[in-house]
Amino acid sequence: MLERRHDQSSALPAASALEEALHKSREALETLRACIPNQSAEASQSVNLNEILSDVLKLSTVSLLSANIVVEWQPEVNSAIAFGQPVQLSNLFKQLIANAVEAFNEQRSSHRELRIACVTRPDCMEVFIEDSGPGIANELRFKVFQPFFTTKGAEQQHLGLGLAMAQDVVTRHGGTIDIDPDYRNGCRVRVQLPRVAGGEHVS
């Protein structure tokens, strides 16, 4: 009986810690949701992706410079008009660039390059964000988009919501986001979004 009571009492701290961790995760998720502008308050419209990406890069200058990252920006030379919500798309690309910066900060390599390209396709706009960081294992390239999944160590206290929220934004725009399994020099994220051609939304 004494041994049984000991087992039960030793399980209490673990259960309490788990409950506290779940509570903190729920609080953090609600806080993040509160920071996102109301989806219904922002109307979808024609959006110049070149301008949005340029603005995001300017806002990310400090973090990129502090991490000694060399940036190559290749805007679309022709029309780069997508159909979507400007603020949400801006937040999307901020998150993807922030993820790349975090990946660089995890390694000690002096070779730190970030390439961002915007390309017009017949049926969509494509944005590529490539980094020369450690990359993502092929078996994890779908899993990283799941809420609360993170490749960061527990000591870094990452919630694993960044890419899940990025996918949510892209999906609501009728687009796709994926990680190129054939890219071997780090990580390449591809975002496809509906484009506007001749003043009309191309789906």
Tab-separated table of C-alpha atoms in Angstrom:
chain	number	residue	atom	x	y	z
A	1	MET	CA	0.000	0.000	0.000
A	2	LEU	CA	2.807	2.374	0.857
A	3	GLU	CA	4.491	1.636	-2.454
A	4	ARG	CA	1.253	2.240	-4.345
A	5	ARG	CA	0.698	5.592	-2.639
A	6	HIS	CA	4.267	6.518	-3.562
A	7	ASP	CA	3.624	5.744	-7.256
A	8	GLN	CA	0.445	7.806	-7.264
A	9	SER	CA	2.081	10.750	-5.554
A	10	SER	CA	5.048	10.706	-7.939
A	11	ALA	CA	2.663	10.824	-10.893
A	12	LEU	CA	0.972	13.968	-9.594
A	13	PRO	CA	3.826	16.388	-10.392
A	14	ALA	CA	4.080	15.013	-13.944
A	15	ALA	CA	0.337	15.363	-14.498
A	16	SER	CA	0.409	18.849	-13.045
A	17	ALA	CA	3.318	19.848	-15.291
A	18	LEU	CA	1.512	18.494	-18.355
A	19	GLU	CA	-1.660	20.363	-17.454
A	20	GLU	CA	0.309	23.567	-16.960
A	21	ALA	CA	2.098	23.136	-20.305
A	22	LEU	CA	-1.205	22.608	-22.114
A	23	HIS	CA	-2.675	25.647	-20.381
A	24	LYS	CA	0.283	27.796	-21.453
A	25	SER	CA	0.008	26.502	-25.015
A	26	ARG	CA	-3.683	27.400	-25.160
A	27	GLU	CA	-2.950	30.855	-23.779
A	28	ALA	CA	-0.153	31.388	-26.291
A	29	LEU	CA	-2.376	30.283	-29.173
A	30	GLU	CA	-5.138	32.667	-28.135
A	31	THR	CA	-2.595	35.482	-27.832
A	32	LEU	CA	-1.288	34.796	-31.326
A	33	ARG	CA	-4.797	34.683	-32.738
A	34	ALA	CA	-5.590	37.995	-31.084
A	35	CYS	CA	-2.610	39.558	-32.866
A	36	ILE	CA	-3.906	38.517	-36.276
A	37	PRO	CA	-6.227	41.059	-37.922
A	38	ASN	CA	-9.839	40.003	-38.321
A	39	GLN	CA	-10.017	38.000	-41.538
A	40	SER	CA	-13.431	39.382	-42.499
A	41	ALA	CA	-12.266	42.970	-41.955
A	42	GLU	CA	-9.776	42.841	-44.832
A	43	ALA	CA	-11.172	42.506	-48.332
A	44	SER	CA	-9.379	40.497	-50.984
A	45	GLN	CA	-8.014	42.635	-53.789
A	46	SER	CA	-5.331	42.863	-56.442
A	47	VAL	CA	-1.981	42.820	-54.640
A	48	ASN	CA	1.480	43.576	-56.018
A	49	LEU	CA	3.658	40.820	-54.573
A	50	ASN	CA	6.852	42.637	-55.575
A	51	GLU	CA	5.843	45.560	-53.365
A	52	ILE	CA	4.767	43.370	-50.451
A	53	LEU	CA	7.986	41.339	-50.507
A	54	SER	CA	10.127	44.473	-50.812
A	55	ASP	CA	8.377	46.012	-47.803
A	56	VAL	CA	8.768	42.813	-45.768
A	57	LEU	CA	12.485	42.697	-46.556
A	58	LYS	CA	12.873	46.301	-45.411
A	59	LEU	CA	11.103	45.479	-42.136
A	60	SER	CA	13.346	42.426	-41.695
A	61	THR	CA	16.590	44.310	-42.350
A	62	VAL	CA	17.697	44.460	-38.705
A	63	SER	CA	17.230	40.745	-38.023
A	64	LEU	CA	18.877	39.803	-41.325
A	65	LEU	CA	21.900	42.037	-40.754
A	66	SER	CA	22.333	40.926	-37.141
A	67	ALA	CA	22.417	37.306	-38.334
A	68	ASN	CA	24.964	38.168	-41.079
A	69	ILE	CA	22.642	36.921	-43.808
A	70	VAL	CA	23.271	37.896	-47.433
A	71	VAL	CA	19.968	38.464	-49.252
A	72	GLU	CA	19.326	37.998	-52.958
A	73	TRP	CA	15.989	39.459	-54.033
A	74	GLN	CA	14.676	38.638	-57.518
A	75	PRO	CA	11.376	40.410	-58.190
A	76	GLU	CA	9.128	39.444	-61.082
A	77	VAL	CA	10.090	41.656	-64.031
A	78	ASN	CA	6.564	41.662	-65.438
A	79	SER	CA	3.225	41.913	-63.662
A	80	ALA	CA	3.354	40.420	-60.152
A	81	ILE	CA	-0.295	40.891	-59.268
A	82	ALA	CA	-1.901	38.289	-57.019
A	83	PHE	CA	-5.395	38.209	-55.546
A	84	GLY	CA	-5.542	38.317	-51.761
A	85	GLN	CA	-5.445	40.197	-48.475
A	86	PRO	CA	-2.375	42.483	-48.260
A	87	VAL	CA	-1.896	42.393	-44.479
A	88	GLN	CA	-2.265	38.624	-44.293
A	89	LEU	CA	0.167	38.083	-47.152
A	90	SER	CA	2.643	40.453	-45.534
A	91	ASN	CA	2.405	38.494	-42.266
A	92	LEU	CA	2.844	35.254	-44.210
A	93	PHE	CA	6.151	36.314	-45.765
A	94	LYS	CA	7.370	37.862	-42.508
A	95	GLN	CA	6.871	34.489	-40.833
A	96	LEU	CA	8.680	32.572	-43.563
A	97	ILE	CA	11.655	34.937	-43.446
A	98	ALA	CA	11.695	34.760	-39.632
A	99	ASN	CA	11.802	30.954	-39.889
A	100	ALA	CA	14.808	31.190	-42.198
A	101	VAL	CA	16.601	33.518	-39.764
A	102	GLU	CA	15.942	31.058	-36.923
A	103	ALA	CA	17.334	28.226	-39.034
A	104	PHE	CA	20.544	30.185	-39.625
A	105	ASN	CA	20.851	31.001	-35.929
A	106	GLU	CA	20.808	27.279	-35.129
A	107	GLN	CA	23.984	26.633	-37.080
A	108	ARG	CA	27.482	28.079	-36.884
A	109	SER	CA	28.166	28.172	-40.606
A	110	SER	CA	29.484	31.447	-41.994
A	111	HIS	CA	27.745	30.732	-45.319
A	112	ARG	CA	24.384	32.408	-44.837
A	113	GLU	CA	22.408	33.241	-47.943
A	114	LEU	CA	18.703	33.930	-48.358
A	115	ARG	CA	17.180	34.082	-51.824
A	116	ILE	CA	13.666	35.343	-52.469
A	117	ALA	CA	12.147	35.191	-55.941
A	118	CYS	CA	8.740	36.110	-57.335
A	119	VAL	CA	7.682	34.389	-60.568
A	120	THR	CA	4.576	34.633	-62.753
A	121	ARG	CA	3.085	31.348	-63.950
A	122	PRO	CA	0.179	30.923	-66.401
A	123	ASP	CA	-2.274	30.091	-63.616
A	124	CYS	CA	-0.687	31.502	-60.453
A	125	MET	CA	2.023	33.576	-58.808
A	126	GLU	CA	4.915	31.727	-57.199
A	127	VAL	CA	7.188	32.956	-54.437
A	128	PHE	CA	10.331	31.022	-53.532
A	129	ILE	CA	12.150	31.528	-50.248
A	130	GLU	CA	15.435	29.638	-50.211
A	131	ASP	CA	17.970	29.562	-47.402
A	132	SER	CA	21.358	27.892	-47.089
A	133	GLY	CA	20.571	26.735	-43.552
A	134	PRO	CA	20.452	23.169	-42.203
A	135	GLY	CA	17.338	22.312	-44.216
A	136	ILE	CA	14.399	20.107	-43.256
A	137	ALA	CA	14.526	16.319	-43.387
A	138	ASN	CA	12.402	14.918	-46.199
A	139	GLU	CA	10.281	12.876	-43.781
A	140	LEU	CA	9.389	16.070	-41.891
A	141	ARG	CA	8.446	18.333	-44.804
A	142	PHE	CA	4.709	17.773	-44.272
A	143	LYS	CA	4.859	17.423	-40.507
A	144	VAL	CA	6.368	20.895	-39.989
A	145	PHE	CA	3.050	22.424	-41.082
A	146	GLN	CA	1.174	20.711	-38.242
A	147	PRO	CA	0.252	22.915	-35.249
A	148	PHE	CA	2.598	22.542	-32.250
A	149	PHE	CA	5.175	20.528	-34.194
A	150	THR	CA	8.671	21.990	-33.987
A	151	THR	CA	12.166	20.883	-34.914
A	152	LYS	CA	13.577	23.245	-32.266
A	153	GLY	CA	14.830	21.864	-28.963
A	154	ALA	CA	12.562	21.981	-25.917
A	155	GLU	CA	14.919	24.447	-24.254
A	156	GLN	CA	14.077	27.033	-26.939
A	157	GLN	CA	10.382	26.964	-25.954
A	158	HIS	CA	9.028	27.111	-29.511
A	159	LEU	CA	5.299	26.416	-29.846
A	160	GLY	CA	5.533	25.231	-33.448
A	161	LEU	CA	2.755	27.461	-34.785
A	162	GLY	CA	4.577	29.598	-37.362
A	163	LEU	CA	4.352	27.306	-40.383
A	164	ALA	CA	0.893	26.081	-39.375
A	165	MET	CA	-0.357	29.671	-39.456
A	166	ALA	CA	1.474	30.276	-42.736
A	167	GLN	CA	-0.308	27.311	-44.285
A	168	ASP	CA	-3.625	28.565	-42.910
A	169	VAL	CA	-3.145	31.941	-44.627
A	170	VAL	CA	-2.151	30.334	-47.931
A	171	THR	CA	-5.061	27.875	-47.842
A	172	ARG	CA	-7.570	30.658	-47.192
A	173	HIS	CA	-6.185	32.431	-50.250
A	174	GLY	CA	-6.814	29.359	-52.381
A	175	GLY	CA	-3.092	28.703	-52.748
A	176	THR	CA	-0.542	26.094	-51.743
A	177	ILE	CA	2.676	26.033	-49.730
A	178	ASP	CA	5.255	23.271	-49.716
A	179	ILE	CA	8.899	22.450	-49.107
A	180	ASP	CA	10.892	21.302	-52.125
A	181	PRO	CA	12.086	17.724	-51.419
A	182	ASP	CA	14.746	17.953	-54.146
A	183	TYR	CA	16.463	21.085	-52.834
A	184	ARG	CA	19.790	20.058	-51.310
A	185	ASN	CA	21.445	23.370	-50.397
A	186	GLY	CA	19.268	24.170	-47.384
A	187	CYS	CA	15.518	24.721	-47.522
A	188	ARG	CA	13.304	25.998	-50.328
A	189	VAL	CA	9.724	26.996	-49.511
A	190	ARG	CA	7.363	27.516	-52.434
A	191	VAL	CA	4.151	29.523	-52.141
A	192	GLN	CA	1.588	29.533	-54.951
A	193	LEU	CA	-1.171	32.162	-54.971
A	194	PRO	CA	-4.004	33.012	-57.377
A	195	ARG	CA	-2.957	35.754	-59.771
A	196	VAL	CA	-4.690	38.592	-61.572
A	197	ALA	CA	-4.301	38.849	-65.353
A	198	GLY	CA	-5.905	41.538	-67.477
A	199	GLY	CA	-7.827	42.794	-64.476
A	200	GLU	CA	-9.421	39.396	-63.846
A	201	HIS	CA	-8.834	36.874	-61.074
A	202	VAL	CA	-7.187	33.730	-62.476
A	203	SER	CA	-8.140	30.622	-60.480
